[in-house]
Short mmCIF file of C-alpha atoms in Angstrom, two decimals:
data_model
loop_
_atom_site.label_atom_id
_atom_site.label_comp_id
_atom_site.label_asym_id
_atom_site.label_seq_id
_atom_site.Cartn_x
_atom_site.Cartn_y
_atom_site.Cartn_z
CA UNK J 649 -67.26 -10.97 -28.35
CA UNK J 650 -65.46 -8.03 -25.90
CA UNK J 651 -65.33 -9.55 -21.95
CA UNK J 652 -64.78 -6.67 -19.70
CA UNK J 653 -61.86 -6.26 -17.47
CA UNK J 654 -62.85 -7.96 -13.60
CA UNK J 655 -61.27 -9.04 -11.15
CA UNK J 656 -61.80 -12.39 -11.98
CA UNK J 657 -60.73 -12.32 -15.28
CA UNK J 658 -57.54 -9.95 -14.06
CA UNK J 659 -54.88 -12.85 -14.23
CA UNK J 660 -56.01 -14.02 -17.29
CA UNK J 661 -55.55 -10.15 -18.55
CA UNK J 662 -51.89 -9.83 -17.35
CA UNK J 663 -51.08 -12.99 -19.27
CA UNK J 664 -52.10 -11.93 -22.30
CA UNK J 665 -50.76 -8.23 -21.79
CA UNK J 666 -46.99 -9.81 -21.03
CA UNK J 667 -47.56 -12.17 -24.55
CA UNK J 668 -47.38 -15.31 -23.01
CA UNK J 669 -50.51 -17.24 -23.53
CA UNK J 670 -49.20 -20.22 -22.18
CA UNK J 671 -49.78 -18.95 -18.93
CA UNK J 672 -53.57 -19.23 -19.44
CA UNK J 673 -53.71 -22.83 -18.53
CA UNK J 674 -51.91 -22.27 -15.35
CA UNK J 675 -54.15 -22.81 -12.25
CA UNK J 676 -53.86 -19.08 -10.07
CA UNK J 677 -51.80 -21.17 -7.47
CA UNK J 678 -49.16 -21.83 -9.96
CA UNK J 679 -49.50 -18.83 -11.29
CA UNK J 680 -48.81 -17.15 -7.78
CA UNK J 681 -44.92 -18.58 -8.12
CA UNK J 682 -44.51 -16.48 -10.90
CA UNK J 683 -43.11 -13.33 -11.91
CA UNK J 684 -43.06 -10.90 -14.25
CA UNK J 685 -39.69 -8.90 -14.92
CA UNK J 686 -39.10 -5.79 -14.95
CA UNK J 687 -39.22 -5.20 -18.89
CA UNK J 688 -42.56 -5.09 -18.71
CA UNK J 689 -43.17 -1.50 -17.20
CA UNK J 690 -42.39 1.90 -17.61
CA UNK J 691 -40.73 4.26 -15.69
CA UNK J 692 -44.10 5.78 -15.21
CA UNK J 693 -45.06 2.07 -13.55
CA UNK J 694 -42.74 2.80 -10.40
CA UNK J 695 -42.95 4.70 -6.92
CA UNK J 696 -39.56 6.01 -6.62
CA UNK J 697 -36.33 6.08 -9.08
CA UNK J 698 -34.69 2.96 -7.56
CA UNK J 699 -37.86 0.72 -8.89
CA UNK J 700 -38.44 -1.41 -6.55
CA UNK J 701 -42.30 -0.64 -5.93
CA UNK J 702 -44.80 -0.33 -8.68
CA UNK J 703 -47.70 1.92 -8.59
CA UNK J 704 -51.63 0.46 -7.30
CA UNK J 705 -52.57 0.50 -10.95
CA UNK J 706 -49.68 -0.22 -12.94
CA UNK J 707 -50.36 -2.96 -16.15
CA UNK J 708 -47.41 -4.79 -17.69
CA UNK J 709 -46.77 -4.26 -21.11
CA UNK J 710 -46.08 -6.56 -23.92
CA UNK J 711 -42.06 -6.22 -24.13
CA UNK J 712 -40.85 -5.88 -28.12
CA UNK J 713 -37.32 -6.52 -29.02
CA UNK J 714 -35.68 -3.84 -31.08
CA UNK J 715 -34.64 -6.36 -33.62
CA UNK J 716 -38.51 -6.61 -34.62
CA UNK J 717 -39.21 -2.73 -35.56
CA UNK J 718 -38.92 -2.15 -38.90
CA UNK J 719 -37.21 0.36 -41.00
CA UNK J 720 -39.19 2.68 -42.37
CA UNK J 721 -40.46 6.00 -42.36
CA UNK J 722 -43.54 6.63 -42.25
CA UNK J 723 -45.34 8.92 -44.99
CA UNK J 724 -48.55 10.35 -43.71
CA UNK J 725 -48.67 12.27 -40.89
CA UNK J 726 -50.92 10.19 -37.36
CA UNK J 727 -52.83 11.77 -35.11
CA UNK J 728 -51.25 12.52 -32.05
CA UNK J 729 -52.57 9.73 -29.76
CA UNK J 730 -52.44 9.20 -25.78
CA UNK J 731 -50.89 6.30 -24.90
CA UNK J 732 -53.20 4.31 -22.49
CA UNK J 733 -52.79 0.55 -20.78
CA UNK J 734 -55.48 -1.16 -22.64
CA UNK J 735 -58.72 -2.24 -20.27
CA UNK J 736 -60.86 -4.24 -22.88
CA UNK J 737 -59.90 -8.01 -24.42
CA UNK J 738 -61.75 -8.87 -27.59
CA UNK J 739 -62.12 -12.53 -28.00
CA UNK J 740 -62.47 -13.37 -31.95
CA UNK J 741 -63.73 -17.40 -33.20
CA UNK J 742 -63.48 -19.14 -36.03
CA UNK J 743 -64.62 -22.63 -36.93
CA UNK J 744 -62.51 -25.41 -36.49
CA UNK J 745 -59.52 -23.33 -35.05
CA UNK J 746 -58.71 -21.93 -31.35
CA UNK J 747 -59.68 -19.35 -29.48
CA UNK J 748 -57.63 -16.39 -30.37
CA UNK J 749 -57.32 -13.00 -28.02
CA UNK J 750 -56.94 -9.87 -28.98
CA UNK J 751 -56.05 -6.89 -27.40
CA UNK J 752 -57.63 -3.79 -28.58
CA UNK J 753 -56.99 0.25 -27.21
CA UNK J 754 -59.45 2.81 -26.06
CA UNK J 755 -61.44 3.93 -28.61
CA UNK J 756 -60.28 7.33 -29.24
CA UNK J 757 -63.08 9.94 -30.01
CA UNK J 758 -62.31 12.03 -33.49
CA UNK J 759 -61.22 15.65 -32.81
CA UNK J 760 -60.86 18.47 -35.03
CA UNK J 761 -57.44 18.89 -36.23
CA UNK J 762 -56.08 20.02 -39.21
CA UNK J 763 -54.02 17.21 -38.88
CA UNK J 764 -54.83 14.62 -42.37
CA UNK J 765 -56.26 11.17 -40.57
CA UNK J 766 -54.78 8.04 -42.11
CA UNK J 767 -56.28 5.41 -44.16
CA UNK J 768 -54.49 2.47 -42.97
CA UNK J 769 -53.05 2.07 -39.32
CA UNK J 770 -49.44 -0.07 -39.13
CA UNK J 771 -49.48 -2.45 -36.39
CA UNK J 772 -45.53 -2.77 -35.72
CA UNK J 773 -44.26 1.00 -34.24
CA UNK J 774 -42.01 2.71 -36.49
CA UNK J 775 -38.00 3.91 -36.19
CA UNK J 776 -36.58 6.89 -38.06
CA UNK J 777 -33.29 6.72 -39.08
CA UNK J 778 -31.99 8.68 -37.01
CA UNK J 779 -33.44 6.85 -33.58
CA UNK J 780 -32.64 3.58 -35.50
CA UNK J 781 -28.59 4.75 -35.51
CA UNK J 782 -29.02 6.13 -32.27
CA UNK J 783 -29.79 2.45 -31.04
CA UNK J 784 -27.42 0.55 -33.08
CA UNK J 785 -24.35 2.43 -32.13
CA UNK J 786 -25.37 2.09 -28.36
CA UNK J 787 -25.32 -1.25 -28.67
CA UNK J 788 -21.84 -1.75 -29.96
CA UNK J 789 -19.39 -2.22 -27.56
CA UNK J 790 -17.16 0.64 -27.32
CA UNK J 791 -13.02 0.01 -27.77
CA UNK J 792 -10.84 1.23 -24.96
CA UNK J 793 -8.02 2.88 -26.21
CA UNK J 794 -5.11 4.04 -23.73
CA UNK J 795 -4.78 7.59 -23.41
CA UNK J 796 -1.34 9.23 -24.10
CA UNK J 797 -0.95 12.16 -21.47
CA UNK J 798 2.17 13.43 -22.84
CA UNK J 799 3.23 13.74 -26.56
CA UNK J 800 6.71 12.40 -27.63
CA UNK J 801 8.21 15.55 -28.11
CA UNK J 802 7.10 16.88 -24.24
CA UNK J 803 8.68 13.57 -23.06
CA UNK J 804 12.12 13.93 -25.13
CA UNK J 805 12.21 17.37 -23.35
CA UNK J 806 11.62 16.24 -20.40
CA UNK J 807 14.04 13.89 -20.29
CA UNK J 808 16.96 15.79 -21.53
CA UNK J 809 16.06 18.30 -18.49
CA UNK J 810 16.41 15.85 -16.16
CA UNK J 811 19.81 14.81 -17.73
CA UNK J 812 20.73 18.21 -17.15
CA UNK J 813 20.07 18.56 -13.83
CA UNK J 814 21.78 15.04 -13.20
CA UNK J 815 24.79 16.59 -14.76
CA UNK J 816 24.50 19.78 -12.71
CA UNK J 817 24.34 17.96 -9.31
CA UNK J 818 27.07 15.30 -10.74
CA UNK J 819 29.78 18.74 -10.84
CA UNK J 820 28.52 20.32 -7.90
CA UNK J 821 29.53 16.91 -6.24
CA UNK J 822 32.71 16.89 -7.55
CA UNK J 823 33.58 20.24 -6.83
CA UNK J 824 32.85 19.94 -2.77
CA UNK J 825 34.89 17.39 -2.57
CA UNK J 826 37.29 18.20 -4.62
CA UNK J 827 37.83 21.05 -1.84
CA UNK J 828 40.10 21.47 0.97
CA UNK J 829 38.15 21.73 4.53
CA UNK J 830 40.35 21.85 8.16
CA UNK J 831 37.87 18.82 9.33
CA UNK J 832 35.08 16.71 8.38
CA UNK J 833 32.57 18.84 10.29
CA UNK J 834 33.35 21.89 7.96
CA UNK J 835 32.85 19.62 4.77
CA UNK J 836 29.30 18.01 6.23
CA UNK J 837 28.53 21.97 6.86
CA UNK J 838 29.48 23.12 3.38
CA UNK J 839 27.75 20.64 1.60
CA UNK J 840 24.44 20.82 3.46
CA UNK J 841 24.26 24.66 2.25
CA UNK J 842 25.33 23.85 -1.44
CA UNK J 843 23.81 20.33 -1.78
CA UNK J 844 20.86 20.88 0.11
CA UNK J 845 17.40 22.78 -0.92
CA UNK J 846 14.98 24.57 1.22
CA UNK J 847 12.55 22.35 2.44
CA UNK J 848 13.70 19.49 0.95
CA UNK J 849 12.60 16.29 2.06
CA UNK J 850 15.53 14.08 1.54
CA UNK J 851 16.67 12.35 4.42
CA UNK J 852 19.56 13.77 6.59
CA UNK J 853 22.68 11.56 6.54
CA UNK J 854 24.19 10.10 9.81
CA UNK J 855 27.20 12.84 9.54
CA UNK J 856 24.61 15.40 9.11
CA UNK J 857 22.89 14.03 12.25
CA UNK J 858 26.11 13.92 14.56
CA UNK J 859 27.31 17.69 13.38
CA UNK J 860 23.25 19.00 14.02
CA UNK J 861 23.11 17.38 17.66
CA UNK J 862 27.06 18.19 18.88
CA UNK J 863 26.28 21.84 18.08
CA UNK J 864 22.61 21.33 19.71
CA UNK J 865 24.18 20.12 22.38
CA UNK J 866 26.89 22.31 22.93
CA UNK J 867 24.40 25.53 22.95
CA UNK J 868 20.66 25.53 21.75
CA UNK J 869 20.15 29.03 21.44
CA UNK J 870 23.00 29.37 19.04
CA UNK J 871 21.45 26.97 17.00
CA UNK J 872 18.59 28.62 16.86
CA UNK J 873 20.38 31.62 15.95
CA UNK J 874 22.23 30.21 13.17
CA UNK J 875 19.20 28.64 11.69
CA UNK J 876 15.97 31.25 11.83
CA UNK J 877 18.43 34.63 11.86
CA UNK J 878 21.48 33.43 9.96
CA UNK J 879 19.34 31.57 7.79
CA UNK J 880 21.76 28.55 7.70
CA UNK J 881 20.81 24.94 6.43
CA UNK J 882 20.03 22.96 9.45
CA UNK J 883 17.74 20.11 10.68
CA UNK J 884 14.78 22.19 12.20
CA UNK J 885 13.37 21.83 16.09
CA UNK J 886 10.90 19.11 15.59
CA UNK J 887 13.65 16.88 13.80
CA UNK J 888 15.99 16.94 16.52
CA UNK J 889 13.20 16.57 19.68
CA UNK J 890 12.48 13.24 17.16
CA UNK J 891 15.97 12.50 17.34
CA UNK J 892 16.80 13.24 21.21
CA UNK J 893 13.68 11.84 22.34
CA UNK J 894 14.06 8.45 23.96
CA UNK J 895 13.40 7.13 27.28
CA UNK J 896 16.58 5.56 29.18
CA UNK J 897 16.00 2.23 30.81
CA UNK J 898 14.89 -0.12 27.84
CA UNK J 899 16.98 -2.59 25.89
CA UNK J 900 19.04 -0.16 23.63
CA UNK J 901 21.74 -2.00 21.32
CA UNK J 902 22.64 1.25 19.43
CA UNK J 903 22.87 0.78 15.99
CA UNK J 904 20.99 -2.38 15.98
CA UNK J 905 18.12 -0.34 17.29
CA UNK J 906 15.93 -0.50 20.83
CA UNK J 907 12.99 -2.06 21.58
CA UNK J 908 10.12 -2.21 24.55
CA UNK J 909 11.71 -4.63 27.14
CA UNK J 910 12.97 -3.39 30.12
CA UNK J 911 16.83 -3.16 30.15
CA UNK J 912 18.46 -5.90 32.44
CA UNK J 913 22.08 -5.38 32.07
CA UNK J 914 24.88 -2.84 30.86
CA UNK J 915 27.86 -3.67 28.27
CA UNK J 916 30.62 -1.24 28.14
CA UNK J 917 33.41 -1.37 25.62
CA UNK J 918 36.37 -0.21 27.70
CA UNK J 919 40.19 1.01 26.00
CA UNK J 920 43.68 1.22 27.66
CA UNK J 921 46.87 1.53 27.33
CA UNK J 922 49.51 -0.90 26.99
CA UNK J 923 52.46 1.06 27.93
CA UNK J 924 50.59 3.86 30.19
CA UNK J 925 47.96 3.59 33.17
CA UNK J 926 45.15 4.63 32.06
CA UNK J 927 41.79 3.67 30.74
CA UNK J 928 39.12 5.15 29.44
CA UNK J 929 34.65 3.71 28.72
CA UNK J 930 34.03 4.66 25.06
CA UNK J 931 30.69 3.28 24.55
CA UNK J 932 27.55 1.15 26.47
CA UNK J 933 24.69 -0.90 25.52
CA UNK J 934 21.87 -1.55 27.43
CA UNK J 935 20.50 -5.43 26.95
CA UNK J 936 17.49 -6.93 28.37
CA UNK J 937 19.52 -10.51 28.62
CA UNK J 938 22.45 -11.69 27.33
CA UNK J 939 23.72 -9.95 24.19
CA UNK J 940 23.45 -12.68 21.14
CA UNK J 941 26.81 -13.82 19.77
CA UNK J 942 25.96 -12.73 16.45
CA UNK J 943 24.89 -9.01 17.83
CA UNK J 944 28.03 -9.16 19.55
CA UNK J 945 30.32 -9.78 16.71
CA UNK J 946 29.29 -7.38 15.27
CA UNK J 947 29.33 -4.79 17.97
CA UNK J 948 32.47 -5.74 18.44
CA UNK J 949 33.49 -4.92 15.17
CA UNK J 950 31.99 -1.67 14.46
CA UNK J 951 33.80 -0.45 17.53
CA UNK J 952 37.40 -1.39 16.16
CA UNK J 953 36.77 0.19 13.23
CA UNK J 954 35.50 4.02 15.15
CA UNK J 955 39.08 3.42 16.88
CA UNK J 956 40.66 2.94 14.63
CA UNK J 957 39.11 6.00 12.65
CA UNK J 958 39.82 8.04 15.63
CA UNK J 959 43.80 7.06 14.90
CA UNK J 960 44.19 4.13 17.89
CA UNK J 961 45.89 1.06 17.35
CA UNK J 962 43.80 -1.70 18.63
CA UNK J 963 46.20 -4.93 19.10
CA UNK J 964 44.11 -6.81 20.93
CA UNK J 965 41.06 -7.83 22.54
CA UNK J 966 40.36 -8.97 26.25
CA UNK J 967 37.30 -10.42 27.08
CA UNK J 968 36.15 -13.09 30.06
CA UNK J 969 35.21 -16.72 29.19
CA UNK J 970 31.26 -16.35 28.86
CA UNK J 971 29.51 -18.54 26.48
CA UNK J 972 28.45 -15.48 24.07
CA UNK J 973 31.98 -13.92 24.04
CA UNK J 974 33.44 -17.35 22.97
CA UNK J 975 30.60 -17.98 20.74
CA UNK J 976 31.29 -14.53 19.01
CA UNK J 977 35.05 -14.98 18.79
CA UNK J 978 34.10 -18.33 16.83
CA UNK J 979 31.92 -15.98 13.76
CA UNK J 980 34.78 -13.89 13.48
CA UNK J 981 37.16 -17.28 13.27
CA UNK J 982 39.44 -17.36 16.12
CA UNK J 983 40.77 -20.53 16.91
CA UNK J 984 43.31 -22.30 19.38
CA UNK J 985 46.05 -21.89 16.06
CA UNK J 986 44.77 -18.72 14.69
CA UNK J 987 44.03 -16.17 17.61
CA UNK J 988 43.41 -12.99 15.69
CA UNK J 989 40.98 -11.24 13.70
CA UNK J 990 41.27 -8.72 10.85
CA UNK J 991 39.58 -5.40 10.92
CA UNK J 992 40.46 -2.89 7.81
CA UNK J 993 43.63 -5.44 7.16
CA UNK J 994 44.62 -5.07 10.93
CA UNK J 995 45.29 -8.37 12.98
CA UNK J 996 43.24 -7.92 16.44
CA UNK J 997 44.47 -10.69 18.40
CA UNK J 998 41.70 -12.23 21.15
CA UNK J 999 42.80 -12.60 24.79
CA UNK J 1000 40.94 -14.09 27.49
CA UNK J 1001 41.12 -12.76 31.28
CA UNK J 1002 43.79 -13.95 33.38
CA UNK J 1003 41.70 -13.90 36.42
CA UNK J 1004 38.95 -15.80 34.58
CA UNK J 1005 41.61 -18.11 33.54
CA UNK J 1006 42.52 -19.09 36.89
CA UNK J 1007 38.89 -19.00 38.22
CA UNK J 1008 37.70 -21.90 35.18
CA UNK J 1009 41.29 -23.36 36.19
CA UNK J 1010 40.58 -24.13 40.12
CA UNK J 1011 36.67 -25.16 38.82
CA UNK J 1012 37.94 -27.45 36.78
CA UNK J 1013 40.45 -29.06 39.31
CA UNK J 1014 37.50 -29.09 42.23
CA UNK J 1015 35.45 -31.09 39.74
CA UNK J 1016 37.87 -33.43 38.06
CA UNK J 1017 41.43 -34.20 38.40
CA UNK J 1018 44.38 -33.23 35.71
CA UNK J 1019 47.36 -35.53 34.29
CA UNK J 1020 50.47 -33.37 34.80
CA UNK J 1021 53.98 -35.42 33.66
CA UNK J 1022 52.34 -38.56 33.55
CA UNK J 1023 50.82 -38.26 37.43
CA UNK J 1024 47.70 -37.65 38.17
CA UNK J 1025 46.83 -34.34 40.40
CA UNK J 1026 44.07 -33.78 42.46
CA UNK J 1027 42.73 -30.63 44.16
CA UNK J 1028 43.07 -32.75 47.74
CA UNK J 1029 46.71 -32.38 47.19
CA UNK J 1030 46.65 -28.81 47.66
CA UNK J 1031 44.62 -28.85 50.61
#
């Protein structure tokens, strides 16, 4: 017996067209909470490529797994056939057993073709070979191998050209220096036109840095000369406005760099004679407090050893009796028994300010009294 497709038998169709009959003793509530994935449709079924919207009169289809097709070709040649969702259920009973449905095509009218018809019709579809290989080998997972971009030989060749150039630069080295130059400002000058490429982007050295900005300073349009006309090896415009450009009145420590608070106080490093009068500031550092004993150690430090580079002999040290100047003569290890220091296997012996001296002396004797040759002396005996 054929029912025809309605709307009220249009749930029970969609069951049977998915090939779940167990959904047909589902009330349509509970079959309202479910679904039916996407398997079941075409590309045909959707709106747009992303498929997420079917058409008004899309019909799910029975999904087949590709494990189920058999292998084998087929020997008579089928009509050619349009494919259409089916719209008719045939309902087929037998005695003593369930009902059993059916689903059964549009009858196709017969057109002439030269095309031989076929006795039998298969029910399963049929693979070639060749589709049948196609699908296999998609569905075996694929080995990643790692890629060699360079062969062994390229990379041998490579290498030994880089061992050559290592070599080259190692004798070029050793022939500037080897090299007499009347001062150390010649020798940075030589080597940045031998050692140094065009455009290179290696970082200029701190000698490199002092020679560029003394002869900056000393005339700019020389410079300029020497470097675009002369075509000499030199730090270019932009590299010395980085290096020149800094605004004066925040904490500046010099080598142990500046940063964004407001300077609050000066430190000068100060050298004089011992058996002439005369003195002479050498450097300053701009703090925004007190400069921390370690920072100040090593300040210290660094400074003795320009001096000394300069050809002064530092003997000693003077400083007043602040808690950061003592505190910093303790990291380099001065004590009451050992008052010196060594810089570059120099003793620099540490001396505090006689006029601070006396200054902590009469502060002392206002506050408490002293034991002097077993008698005690008070700062009302002075008065």
């Amino acid at each position: 017996m054929e029912i025809s497709l309605t709307m009220a038998n249009l749930t029970q169709h969609l069951d049977l067209a998915i090939g779940n009959v167990t959904l047909l003793s589902l009330t349509p509530k509970e079959l309202s909470c479910r679904y039916i994935c996407d398997t079941h449709f075409v590309s045909t079924d959707y709106t747009n490529e992303n498929k997420n919207r079917l058409n008004k009169h899309a019909v799910p289809t029975q999904y087949i797994e590709i494990g189920n097709f058999h292998d084998t070709t087929p020997t008579n040649v089928y009509k050619k056939v349009c494919v259409k969702s089916p719209i008719q259920l045939e309902m087929v009973t037998k005695s003593g057993s369930p009902n059993v449905y059916v689903l059964t095509p549009n009858k196709i009218p017969p057109s002439t073709s030269n095309l031989s018809t076929v006795g039998s019709t298969s029910s399963t579809p049929v693979l070639t070979p060749t589709t049948r290989k196609f699908i296999e080998e998609s569905l075996v997972p694929i080995k990643l191998h790692p890629k060699k971009l360079f062969g062994g030989d390229k990379i041998s060749k490579l290498k030994f050209v880089l061992e050559q150039k290592k070599s080259k630069l190692t004798t070029t080295n050793n022939i500037v220096d080897s090299l007499q130059y009347p001062s150390k400002d010649s020798k940075v000058l030589v080597k940045m036109q031998t050692l140094r490429a065009k455009l290179s982007r290696k970082p200029f050295t701190k000698a490199e840095q002092n020679f560029a900005l003394s002869l900056f300073y000393k005339s700019p349009s020389t410079y300029k000369f020497l470097r675009n006309n002369k075509k000499i090896t030199l730090p270019g415009m932009s590299t010395i406005r980085r290096w020149i450009d800094c605004v004066e009145g925040y904490e500046d420590l010099g080598p142990k760099g500046r940063t964004n608070k407001l300077a609050g106080q000066a430190m000068v490093f100060m050298i004089r004679g011992l058996y002439s009068l005369w003195k002479m500031p050498i450097c300053y550092f701009l703090p925004a407090t007190s400069v921390k004993n370690c920072i100040l150690s090593e300040l210290l430090v660094e400074v003795i050893k320009r001096l000394l580079d300069c050809g002064f002999h530092v003997k000693a040290v003077i400083c007043d009796q602040g808690t950061n100047n003592v505190a910093a003569l303790k990291l380099l290890k001065v004590t009451k028994d050992k008052p010196f220091f060594e810089v570059n296997e120099r003793r620099i012996y540490s001396i505090f300010d006689t006029p601070h001296l006396f200054k902590n002396l009469r502060n002392h004797l206002k506050k408490s009294n002293f034991i002097f040759e077993c008698k005690e002396v008070s700062f009302q005996d002075l008065r």
